Amino acid sequence: MKRTILFDTETTGLDPLKGDRVIEIAALELMGDLPTGRNFHVLIDPERDVPEEASRVHGFTRADLEGKPKFAQIAQEFTAFIGSDALIAHNARFDFGFLNAELTRAGLPELDMGRMVDTLDMARERFPGMPNSLDALCRRFSIDLSERTTHNALLDCKLLAAVYLELTGGRQRGLGLAVEEDGGGIASYNYVRPPGHVPVRVRPDEAEIAAHRAFIERLSDPLWLG
């Protein structure tokens, strides 16, 4: 089964080339695009101040990060967790840029950009011209945002895992056609209707019914009329 890693970072600012640093990394393991429960999560001492405008976004101050490990101290553990698998993130170029800057500083190889899967690109392709932030996508897919008061990397990963599932097929992923060994020979699917969902009943009008009949008459020996 395919293993992928979904991850997020929080930082002191927007540009690693101007001295901004990573202060939090969270990563979730996915198997077949579904979370396994295994995760990597760490707060990091950025070895610099945390600007007030950045603290307003993620909620961390310099005092919160004092005594936390430096990136070089957790780099080997992080790279071991992500392995060589594909890496999924929202606006992934931002996160790749920061992690590669940190890896270079630690004297380690950069992440291969070919491993990158960007859910922002996926969302823009599916919903062109619409808001495609993580919050907007959660609202679009009826994913609970009540716990998201700041940009917490681990919570954002869990939300993004649900968004990624929707972007790659949604609840249809729960349709298992393979029958378990003791499953009695029946494949089943437990569907949970999303909150606020209203069924739409389709009723063809007379013209549509007539068009359908005309189409059927052109078929050669249709099986359901045998």
Tab-separated table of C-alpha atoms in Angstrom:
chain	number	residue	atom	x	y	z
A	1	MET	CA	0.000	0.000	0.000
A	2	LYS	CA	1.271	3.487	-0.875
A	3	ARG	CA	2.825	5.444	2.013
A	4	THR	CA	2.809	9.240	1.948
A	5	ILE	CA	3.606	11.916	4.514
A	6	LEU	CA	1.397	14.942	5.069
A	7	PHE	CA	3.173	17.786	6.877
A	8	ASP	CA	3.047	21.420	7.947
A	9	THR	CA	5.446	23.953	9.448
A	10	GLU	CA	5.144	27.143	11.474
A	11	THR	CA	7.851	29.788	11.157
A	12	THR	CA	9.082	33.121	12.460
A	13	GLY	CA	8.177	34.815	9.175
A	14	LEU	CA	7.769	34.414	5.439
A	15	ASP	CA	11.274	34.253	3.965
A	16	PRO	CA	14.012	31.779	4.966
A	17	LEU	CA	16.487	33.705	2.801
A	18	LYS	CA	16.067	36.714	5.124
A	19	GLY	CA	16.745	34.749	8.295
A	20	ASP	CA	13.281	33.426	9.157
A	21	ARG	CA	13.348	30.007	10.825
A	22	VAL	CA	11.105	27.002	11.451
A	23	ILE	CA	9.625	26.817	14.963
A	24	GLU	CA	7.230	23.850	14.594
A	25	ILE	CA	7.012	20.769	12.394
A	26	ALA	CA	4.128	18.297	12.298
A	27	ALA	CA	3.830	15.300	9.993
A	28	LEU	CA	1.254	12.524	9.644
A	29	GLU	CA	1.790	9.136	8.045
A	30	LEU	CA	-0.823	8.144	5.446
A	31	MET	CA	-1.284	4.665	4.011
A	32	GLY	CA	-3.526	4.528	0.966
A	33	ASP	CA	-4.154	8.273	1.600
A	34	LEU	CA	-5.669	7.570	5.049
A	35	PRO	CA	-4.009	8.495	8.397
A	36	THR	CA	-2.464	5.560	10.278
A	37	GLY	CA	-2.180	7.373	13.615
A	38	ARG	CA	1.623	7.648	13.429
A	39	ASN	CA	2.882	11.202	13.575
A	40	PHE	CA	5.936	13.365	14.143
A	41	HIS	CA	5.553	16.631	16.051
A	42	VAL	CA	8.152	18.950	17.547
A	43	LEU	CA	8.595	22.553	18.674
A	44	ILE	CA	11.969	24.058	17.752
A	45	ASP	CA	14.182	26.787	19.181
A	46	PRO	CA	14.651	29.125	16.168
A	47	GLU	CA	17.777	30.708	17.700
A	48	ARG	CA	16.295	34.154	17.083
A	49	ASP	CA	13.347	36.351	18.094
A	50	VAL	CA	9.745	35.620	17.105
A	51	PRO	CA	8.138	38.772	15.666
A	52	GLU	CA	4.823	39.816	17.179
A	53	GLU	CA	3.016	39.551	13.828
A	54	ALA	CA	4.145	35.916	13.523
A	55	SER	CA	3.038	35.166	17.092
A	56	ARG	CA	-0.429	36.466	16.263
A	57	VAL	CA	-0.674	33.828	13.509
A	58	HIS	CA	0.584	30.699	15.287
A	59	GLY	CA	0.361	31.687	18.955
A	60	PHE	CA	3.998	30.983	19.895
A	61	THR	CA	6.299	33.519	21.532
A	62	ARG	CA	10.060	33.385	22.041
A	63	ALA	CA	9.465	32.326	25.645
A	64	ASP	CA	7.400	29.315	24.490
A	65	LEU	CA	10.372	28.024	22.487
A	66	GLU	CA	13.177	28.521	24.997
A	67	GLY	CA	14.720	25.183	25.913
A	68	LYS	CA	13.250	23.387	22.882
A	69	PRO	CA	15.652	21.463	20.628
A	70	LYS	CA	17.346	23.218	17.747
A	71	PHE	CA	16.562	22.010	14.223
A	72	ALA	CA	19.920	20.241	13.844
A	73	GLN	CA	19.075	18.155	16.917
A	74	ILE	CA	15.823	16.797	15.471
A	75	ALA	CA	16.771	16.724	11.782
A	76	GLN	CA	17.811	13.047	11.694
A	77	GLU	CA	14.630	11.931	13.478
A	78	PHE	CA	12.486	13.980	11.095
A	79	THR	CA	14.181	12.696	7.925
A	80	ALA	CA	13.939	9.129	9.230
A	81	PHE	CA	10.176	9.571	9.764
A	82	ILE	CA	9.477	10.961	6.291
A	83	GLY	CA	11.745	8.433	4.570
A	84	SER	CA	11.731	8.702	0.784
A	85	ASP	CA	7.950	8.928	0.377
A	86	ALA	CA	5.896	11.654	-1.290
A	87	LEU	CA	5.376	14.773	0.868
A	88	ILE	CA	1.969	16.485	0.927
A	89	ALA	CA	1.443	20.063	2.139
A	90	HIS	CA	-0.822	23.035	1.504
A	91	ASN	CA	1.193	25.684	-0.349
A	92	ALA	CA	3.992	23.116	-0.257
A	93	ARG	CA	6.616	25.347	-1.880
A	94	PHE	CA	6.583	27.512	1.249
A	95	ASP	CA	7.200	24.546	3.564
A	96	PHE	CA	9.767	22.934	1.244
A	97	GLY	CA	11.647	26.239	1.053
A	98	PHE	CA	11.899	26.526	4.834
A	99	LEU	CA	12.794	22.878	5.435
A	100	ASN	CA	15.447	22.908	2.727
A	101	ALA	CA	16.974	26.044	4.250
A	102	GLU	CA	17.071	24.328	7.645
A	103	LEU	CA	18.495	21.093	6.203
A	104	THR	CA	21.212	23.014	4.371
A	105	ARG	CA	22.094	24.875	7.561
A	106	ALA	CA	22.349	21.502	9.351
A	107	GLY	CA	24.638	20.120	6.621
A	108	LEU	CA	22.048	17.610	5.357
A	109	PRO	CA	20.687	16.957	1.819
A	110	GLU	CA	17.709	19.039	0.721
A	111	LEU	CA	14.302	17.510	0.048
A	112	ASP	CA	13.788	16.549	-3.593
A	113	MET	CA	11.113	18.840	-5.050
A	114	GLY	CA	9.921	15.865	-7.101
A	115	ARG	CA	8.449	14.452	-3.878
A	116	MET	CA	6.163	17.458	-3.470
A	117	VAL	CA	2.368	17.116	-3.592
A	118	ASP	CA	0.714	20.531	-3.201
A	119	THR	CA	-2.928	20.456	-2.110
A	120	LEU	CA	-3.208	24.162	-2.945
A	121	ASP	CA	-2.444	23.357	-6.600
A	122	MET	CA	-4.968	20.496	-6.453
A	123	ALA	CA	-7.646	22.794	-5.009
A	124	ARG	CA	-7.003	25.544	-7.570
A	125	GLU	CA	-7.389	23.033	-10.382
A	126	ARG	CA	-10.648	21.708	-8.940
A	127	PHE	CA	-12.080	25.067	-7.811
A	128	PRO	CA	-10.608	27.705	-10.160
A	129	GLY	CA	-11.214	31.296	-9.114
A	130	MET	CA	-12.505	30.318	-5.662
A	131	PRO	CA	-10.906	30.807	-2.205
A	132	ASN	CA	-8.694	27.769	-1.588
A	133	SER	CA	-7.110	28.418	1.792
A	134	LEU	CA	-7.230	25.531	4.277
A	135	ASP	CA	-10.074	27.263	6.139
A	136	ALA	CA	-12.052	27.790	2.924
A	137	LEU	CA	-11.630	24.163	1.880
A	138	CYS	CA	-12.674	22.900	5.311
A	139	ARG	CA	-15.854	24.968	5.111
A	140	ARG	CA	-16.493	23.765	1.549
A	141	PHE	CA	-16.173	20.125	2.609
A	142	SER	CA	-18.061	20.585	5.939
A	143	ILE	CA	-14.960	19.774	8.019
A	144	ASP	CA	-15.140	20.981	11.647
A	145	LEU	CA	-12.956	24.076	12.211
A	146	SER	CA	-14.041	24.820	15.774
A	147	GLU	CA	-10.645	23.952	17.319
A	148	ARG	CA	-8.635	26.088	14.885
A	149	THR	CA	-8.093	29.386	16.682
A	150	THR	CA	-4.421	29.750	15.601
A	151	HIS	CA	-2.192	28.074	13.003
A	152	ASN	CA	-1.170	24.992	14.980
A	153	ALA	CA	0.857	22.669	12.733
A	154	LEU	CA	-0.419	19.355	14.121
A	155	LEU	CA	-4.074	20.426	14.014
A	156	ASP	CA	-3.558	21.848	10.519
A	157	CYS	CA	-2.163	18.472	9.432
A	158	LYS	CA	-5.238	16.672	10.741
A	159	LEU	CA	-7.530	19.119	8.946
A	160	LEU	CA	-5.490	18.868	5.766
A	161	ALA	CA	-5.666	15.063	5.899
A	162	ALA	CA	-9.471	15.346	5.747
A	163	VAL	CA	-9.255	17.929	2.949
A	164	TYR	CA	-6.789	15.771	0.993
A	165	LEU	CA	-9.167	12.802	1.246
A	166	GLU	CA	-11.932	14.936	-0.268
A	167	LEU	CA	-9.669	16.305	-3.013
A	168	THR	CA	-8.643	12.773	-4.013
A	169	GLY	CA	-12.067	11.146	-3.983
A	170	GLY	CA	-13.756	11.972	-0.697
A	171	ARG	CA	-15.882	9.503	1.163
A	172	GLN	CA	-15.892	7.269	-1.875
A	173	ARG	CA	-12.518	6.055	-0.570
A	174	GLY	CA	-14.550	4.083	1.984
A	175	LEU	CA	-16.059	1.870	-0.737
A	176	GLY	CA	-14.156	-1.365	-0.345
A	177	LEU	CA	-14.872	-3.922	-3.052
A	178	ALA	CA	-12.429	-6.441	-1.652
A	179	VAL	CA	-14.240	-8.846	0.698
A	180	GLU	CA	-12.564	-9.709	3.982
A	181	GLU	CA	-11.767	-13.361	4.604
A	182	ASP	CA	-14.591	-13.709	7.146
A	183	GLY	CA	-16.849	-11.127	5.545
A	184	GLY	CA	-19.502	-13.566	4.356
A	185	GLY	CA	-18.930	-12.819	0.678
A	186	ILE	CA	-20.511	-9.374	0.841
A	187	ALA	CA	-18.705	-6.094	0.289
A	188	SER	CA	-20.302	-3.271	2.296
A	189	TYR	CA	-19.989	0.499	2.595
A	190	ASN	CA	-21.142	2.519	5.600
A	191	TYR	CA	-22.037	5.992	4.352
A	192	VAL	CA	-22.286	8.905	6.790
A	193	ARG	CA	-24.314	11.787	5.355
A	194	PRO	CA	-22.453	15.093	5.847
A	195	PRO	CA	-24.117	17.705	8.094
A	196	GLY	CA	-26.614	19.903	6.270
A	197	HIS	CA	-26.832	17.573	3.270
A	198	VAL	CA	-30.229	17.764	1.555
A	199	PRO	CA	-31.098	14.981	-0.931
A	200	VAL	CA	-32.132	16.195	-4.386
A	201	ARG	CA	-34.933	14.221	-6.028
A	202	VAL	CA	-34.679	14.219	-9.827
A	203	ARG	CA	-37.955	13.959	-11.733
A	204	PRO	CA	-37.732	13.811	-15.567
A	205	ASP	CA	-40.359	15.782	-17.456
A	206	GLU	CA	-42.459	14.383	-20.325
A	207	ALA	CA	-40.022	15.570	-23.007
A	208	GLU	CA	-37.106	13.817	-21.271
A	209	ILE	CA	-39.124	10.605	-20.886
A	210	ALA	CA	-40.053	10.691	-24.588
A	211	ALA	CA	-36.419	11.278	-25.563
A	212	HIS	CA	-35.364	8.328	-23.425
A	213	ARG	CA	-37.943	6.048	-25.045
A	214	ALA	CA	-36.777	7.113	-28.497
A	215	PHE	CA	-33.190	6.328	-27.505
A	216	ILE	CA	-34.153	2.872	-26.198
A	217	GLU	CA	-35.942	2.054	-29.447
A	218	ARG	CA	-32.676	2.585	-31.337
A	219	LEU	CA	-30.805	0.021	-29.235
A	220	SER	CA	-30.265	-3.478	-30.569
A	221	ASP	CA	-31.732	-6.082	-28.199
A	222	PRO	CA	-31.282	-4.255	-24.852
A	223	LEU	CA	-30.749	-6.819	-22.077
A	224	TRP	CA	-33.161	-5.258	-19.562
A	225	LEU	CA	-36.066	-5.622	-22.016
A	226	GLY	CA	-35.400	-9.314	-22.669
